[in-house]
mmCIF file of C-alpha atoms in Angstrom:
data_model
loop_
_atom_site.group_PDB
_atom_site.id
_atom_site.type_symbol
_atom_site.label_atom_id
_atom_site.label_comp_id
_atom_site.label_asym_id
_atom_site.label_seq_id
_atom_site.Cartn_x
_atom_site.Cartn_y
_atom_site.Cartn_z
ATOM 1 C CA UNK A 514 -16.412 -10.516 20.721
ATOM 2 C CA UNK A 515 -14.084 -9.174 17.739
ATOM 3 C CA UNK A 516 -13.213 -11.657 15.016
ATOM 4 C CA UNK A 517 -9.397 -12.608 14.834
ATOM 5 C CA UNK A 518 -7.124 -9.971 13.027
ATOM 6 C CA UNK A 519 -5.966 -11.009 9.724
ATOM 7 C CA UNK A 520 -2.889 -11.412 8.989
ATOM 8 C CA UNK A 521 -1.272 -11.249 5.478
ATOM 9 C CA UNK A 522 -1.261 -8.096 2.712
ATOM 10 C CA UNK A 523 -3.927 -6.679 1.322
ATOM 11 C CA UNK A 524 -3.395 -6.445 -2.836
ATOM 12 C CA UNK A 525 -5.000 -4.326 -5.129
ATOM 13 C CA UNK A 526 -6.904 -5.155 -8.189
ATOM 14 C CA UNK A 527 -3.221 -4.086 -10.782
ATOM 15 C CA UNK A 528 -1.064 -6.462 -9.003
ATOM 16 C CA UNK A 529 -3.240 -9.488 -7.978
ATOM 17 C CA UNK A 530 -4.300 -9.641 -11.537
ATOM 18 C CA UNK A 531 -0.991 -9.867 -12.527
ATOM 19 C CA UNK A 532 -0.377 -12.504 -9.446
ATOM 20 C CA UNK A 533 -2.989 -14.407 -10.997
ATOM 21 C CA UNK A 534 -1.837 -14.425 -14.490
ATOM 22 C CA UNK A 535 0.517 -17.612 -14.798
ATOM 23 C CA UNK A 536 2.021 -15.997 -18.230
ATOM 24 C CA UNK A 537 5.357 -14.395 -17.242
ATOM 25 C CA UNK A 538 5.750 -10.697 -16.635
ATOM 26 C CA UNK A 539 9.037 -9.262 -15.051
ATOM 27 C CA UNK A 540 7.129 -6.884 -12.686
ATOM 28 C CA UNK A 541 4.862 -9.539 -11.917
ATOM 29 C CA UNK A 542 7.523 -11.897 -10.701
ATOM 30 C CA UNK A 543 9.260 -9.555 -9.250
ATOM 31 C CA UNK A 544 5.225 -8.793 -7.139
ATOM 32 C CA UNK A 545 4.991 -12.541 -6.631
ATOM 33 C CA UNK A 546 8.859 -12.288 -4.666
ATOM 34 C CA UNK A 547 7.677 -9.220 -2.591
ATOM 35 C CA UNK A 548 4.348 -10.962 -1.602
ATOM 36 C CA UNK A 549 6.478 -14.227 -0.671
ATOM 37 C CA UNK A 550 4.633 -16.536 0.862
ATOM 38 C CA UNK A 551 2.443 -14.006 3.073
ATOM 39 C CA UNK A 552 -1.298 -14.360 3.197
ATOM 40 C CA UNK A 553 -3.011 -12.373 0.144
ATOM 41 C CA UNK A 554 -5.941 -10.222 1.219
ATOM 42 C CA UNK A 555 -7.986 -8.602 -1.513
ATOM 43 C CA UNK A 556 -10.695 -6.232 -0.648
ATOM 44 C CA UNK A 557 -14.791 -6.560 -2.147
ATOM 45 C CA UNK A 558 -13.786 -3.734 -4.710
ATOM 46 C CA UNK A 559 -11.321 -5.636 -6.002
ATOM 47 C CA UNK A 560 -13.510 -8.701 -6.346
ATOM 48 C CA UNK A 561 -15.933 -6.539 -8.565
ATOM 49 C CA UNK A 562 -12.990 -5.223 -10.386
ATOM 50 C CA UNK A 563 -12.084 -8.601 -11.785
ATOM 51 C CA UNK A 564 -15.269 -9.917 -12.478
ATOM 52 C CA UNK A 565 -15.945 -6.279 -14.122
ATOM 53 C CA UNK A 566 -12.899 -6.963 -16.205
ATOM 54 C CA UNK A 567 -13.598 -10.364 -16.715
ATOM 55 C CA UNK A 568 -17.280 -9.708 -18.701
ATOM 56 C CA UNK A 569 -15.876 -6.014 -20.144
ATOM 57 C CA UNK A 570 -13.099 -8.440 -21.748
ATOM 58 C CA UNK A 571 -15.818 -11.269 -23.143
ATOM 59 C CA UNK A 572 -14.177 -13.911 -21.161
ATOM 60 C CA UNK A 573 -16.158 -17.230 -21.645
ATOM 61 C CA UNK A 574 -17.592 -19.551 -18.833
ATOM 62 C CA UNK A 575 -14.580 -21.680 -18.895
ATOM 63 C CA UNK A 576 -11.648 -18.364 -17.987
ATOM 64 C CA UNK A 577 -14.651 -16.717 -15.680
ATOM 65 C CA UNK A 578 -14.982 -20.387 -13.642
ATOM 66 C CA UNK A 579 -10.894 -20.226 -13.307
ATOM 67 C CA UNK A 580 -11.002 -16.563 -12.392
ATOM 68 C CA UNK A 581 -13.849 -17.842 -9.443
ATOM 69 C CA UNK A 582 -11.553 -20.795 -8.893
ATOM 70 C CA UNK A 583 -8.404 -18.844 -8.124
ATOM 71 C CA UNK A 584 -10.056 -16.234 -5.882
ATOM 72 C CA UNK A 585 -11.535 -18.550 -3.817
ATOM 73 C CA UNK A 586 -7.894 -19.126 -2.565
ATOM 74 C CA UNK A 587 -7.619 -15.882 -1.386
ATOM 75 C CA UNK A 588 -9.726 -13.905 1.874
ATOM 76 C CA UNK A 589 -12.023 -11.812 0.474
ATOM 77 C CA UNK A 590 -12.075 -8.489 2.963
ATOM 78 C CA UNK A 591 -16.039 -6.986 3.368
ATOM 79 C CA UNK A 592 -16.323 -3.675 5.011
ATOM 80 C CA UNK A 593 -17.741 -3.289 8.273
ATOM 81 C CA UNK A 594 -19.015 -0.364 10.064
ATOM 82 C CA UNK A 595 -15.211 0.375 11.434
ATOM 83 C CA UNK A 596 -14.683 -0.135 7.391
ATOM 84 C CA UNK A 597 -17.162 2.492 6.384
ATOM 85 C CA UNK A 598 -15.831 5.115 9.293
ATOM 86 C CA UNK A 599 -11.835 4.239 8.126
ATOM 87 C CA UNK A 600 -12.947 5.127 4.138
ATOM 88 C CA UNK A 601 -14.811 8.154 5.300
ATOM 89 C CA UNK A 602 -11.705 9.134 7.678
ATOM 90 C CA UNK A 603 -9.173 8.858 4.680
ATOM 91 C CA UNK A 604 -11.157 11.113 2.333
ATOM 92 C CA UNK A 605 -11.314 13.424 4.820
ATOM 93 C CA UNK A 606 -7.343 13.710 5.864
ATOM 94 C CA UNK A 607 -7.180 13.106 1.689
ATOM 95 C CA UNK A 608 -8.955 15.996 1.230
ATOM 96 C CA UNK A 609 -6.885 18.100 4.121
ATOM 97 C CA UNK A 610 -4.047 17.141 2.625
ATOM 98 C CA UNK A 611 -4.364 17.830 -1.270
ATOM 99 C CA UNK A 612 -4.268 14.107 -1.807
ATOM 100 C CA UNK A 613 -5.742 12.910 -4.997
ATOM 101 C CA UNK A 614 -7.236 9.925 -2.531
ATOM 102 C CA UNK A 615 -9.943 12.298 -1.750
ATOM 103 C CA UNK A 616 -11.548 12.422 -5.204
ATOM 104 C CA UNK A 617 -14.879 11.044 -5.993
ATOM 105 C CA UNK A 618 -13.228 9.084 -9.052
ATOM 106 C CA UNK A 619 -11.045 7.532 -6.800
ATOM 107 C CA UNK A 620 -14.118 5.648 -4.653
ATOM 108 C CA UNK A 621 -13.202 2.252 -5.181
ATOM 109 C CA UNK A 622 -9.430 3.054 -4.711
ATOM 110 C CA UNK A 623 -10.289 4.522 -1.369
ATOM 111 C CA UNK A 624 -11.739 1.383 -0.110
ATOM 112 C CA UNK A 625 -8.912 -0.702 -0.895
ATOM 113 C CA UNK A 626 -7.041 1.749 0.781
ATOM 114 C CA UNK A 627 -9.263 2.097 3.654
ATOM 115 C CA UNK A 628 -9.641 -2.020 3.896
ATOM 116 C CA UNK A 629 -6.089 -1.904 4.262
ATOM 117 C CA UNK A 630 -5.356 0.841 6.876
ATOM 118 C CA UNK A 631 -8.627 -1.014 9.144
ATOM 119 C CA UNK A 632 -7.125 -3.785 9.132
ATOM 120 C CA UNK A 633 -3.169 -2.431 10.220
ATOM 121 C CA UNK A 634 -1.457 -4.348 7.014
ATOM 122 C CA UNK A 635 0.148 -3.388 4.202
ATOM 123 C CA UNK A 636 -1.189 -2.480 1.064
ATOM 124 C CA UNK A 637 0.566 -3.856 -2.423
ATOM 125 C CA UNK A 638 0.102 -1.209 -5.146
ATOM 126 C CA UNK A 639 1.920 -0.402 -8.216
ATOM 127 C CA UNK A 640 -0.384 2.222 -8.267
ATOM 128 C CA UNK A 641 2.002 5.510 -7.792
ATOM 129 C CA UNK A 642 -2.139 7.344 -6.570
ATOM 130 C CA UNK A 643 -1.550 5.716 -3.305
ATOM 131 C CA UNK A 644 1.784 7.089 -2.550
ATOM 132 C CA UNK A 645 1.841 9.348 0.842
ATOM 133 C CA UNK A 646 -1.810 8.723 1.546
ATOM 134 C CA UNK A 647 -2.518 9.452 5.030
ATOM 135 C CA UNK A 648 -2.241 6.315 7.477
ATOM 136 C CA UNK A 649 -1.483 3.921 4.720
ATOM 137 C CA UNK A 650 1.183 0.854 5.109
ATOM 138 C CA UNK A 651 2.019 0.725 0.908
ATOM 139 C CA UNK A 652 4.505 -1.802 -0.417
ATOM 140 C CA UNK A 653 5.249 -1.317 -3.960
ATOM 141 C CA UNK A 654 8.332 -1.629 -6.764
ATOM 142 C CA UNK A 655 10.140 0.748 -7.267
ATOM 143 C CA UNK A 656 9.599 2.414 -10.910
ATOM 144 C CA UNK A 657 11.943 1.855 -13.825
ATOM 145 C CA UNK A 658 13.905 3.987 -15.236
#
C-alpha cells in the first residue's frame, strides 16, 4: 500500500532559512506571501544544510534547540527508492541537456530537486541553478533590477 501523497511545497535550504528567520527581510516577506499558508516540505538535504550552518556559524545550544524546535513544524521529506531513481533520472536529462543540475557539485541541490519532482509539487528556490531543469515545478521571485 503507498503512503498518502503530500501535499504542500517543497522549500529549499536559501528560502526556508530565510522563512525561519523572524528578523525582517523584503525578499523574505515577500517568500513568506508566495508560500501562503500551503504546507512547507523541506527535503533531508536541507535538514543537514541547516544544522551544517548552524555548527559552521558557532550557534550555541540555546539558537541550535530553536532551530530543532522550528523544524519540527515542518515534514521532513526522506528519499525512497522511487527518490533515489527520480535524482538519478534528473542528472541524467541534466546532463542531456547542458544543465548545470547534472554536476557533481550540485549533489545535494539535485536531491532537493529530485524530492520535489517525486513527489509532483512545486519547488521554492531563489536559486536562479534550478531554472529550466528538466521535470521540475519551480516557484521563485522574480529578480530585481
Amino acid at each position: 500500500m503507498n503512503p498518502a501523497p503530500l501535499t504542500g511545497l517543497v522549500v529549499d535550504t536559501m528560502v526556508i532559512s530565510w522563512l525561519l528567520d523572524d528578523r525582517p527581510k523584503d525578499l523574505a516577506d515577500e517568500y513568506r506571501e508566495l508560500v501562503g499558508a500551503r504546507p512547507v516540505l523541506i527535503a533531508f538535504q536541507t535538514l543537514m544544510e541547516l544544522r551544517y550552518g548552524a555548527l559552521s556559524a558557532g550557534w550555541g545550544d540555546v539558537r541550535r534547540r530553536s532551530l530543532e524546535r522550528r523544524v519540527s513544524q515542518l515534514t521532513v521529506v526522506q528519499p525512497d527508492d522511487a527518490t533515489v531513481t527520480v535524482c538519478a533520472e534528473l542528472r541524467q536529462h541534466c546532463r542531456r541537456a547542458g544543465h548545470a543540475l547534472a554536476h557533481k557539485v550540485h549533489d545535494g541541490d539535485r536531491w532537493i530537486a529530485a524530492i520535489a519532482i517525486r513527489l509532483d509539487i512545486a519547488l521554492v528556490s531563489h536559486d536562479q541553478l534550478f531554472v529550466g531543469a528538466p521535470g521540475l515545478q519551480l516557484l521563485r521571485m522574480k529578480e530585481r533590477p
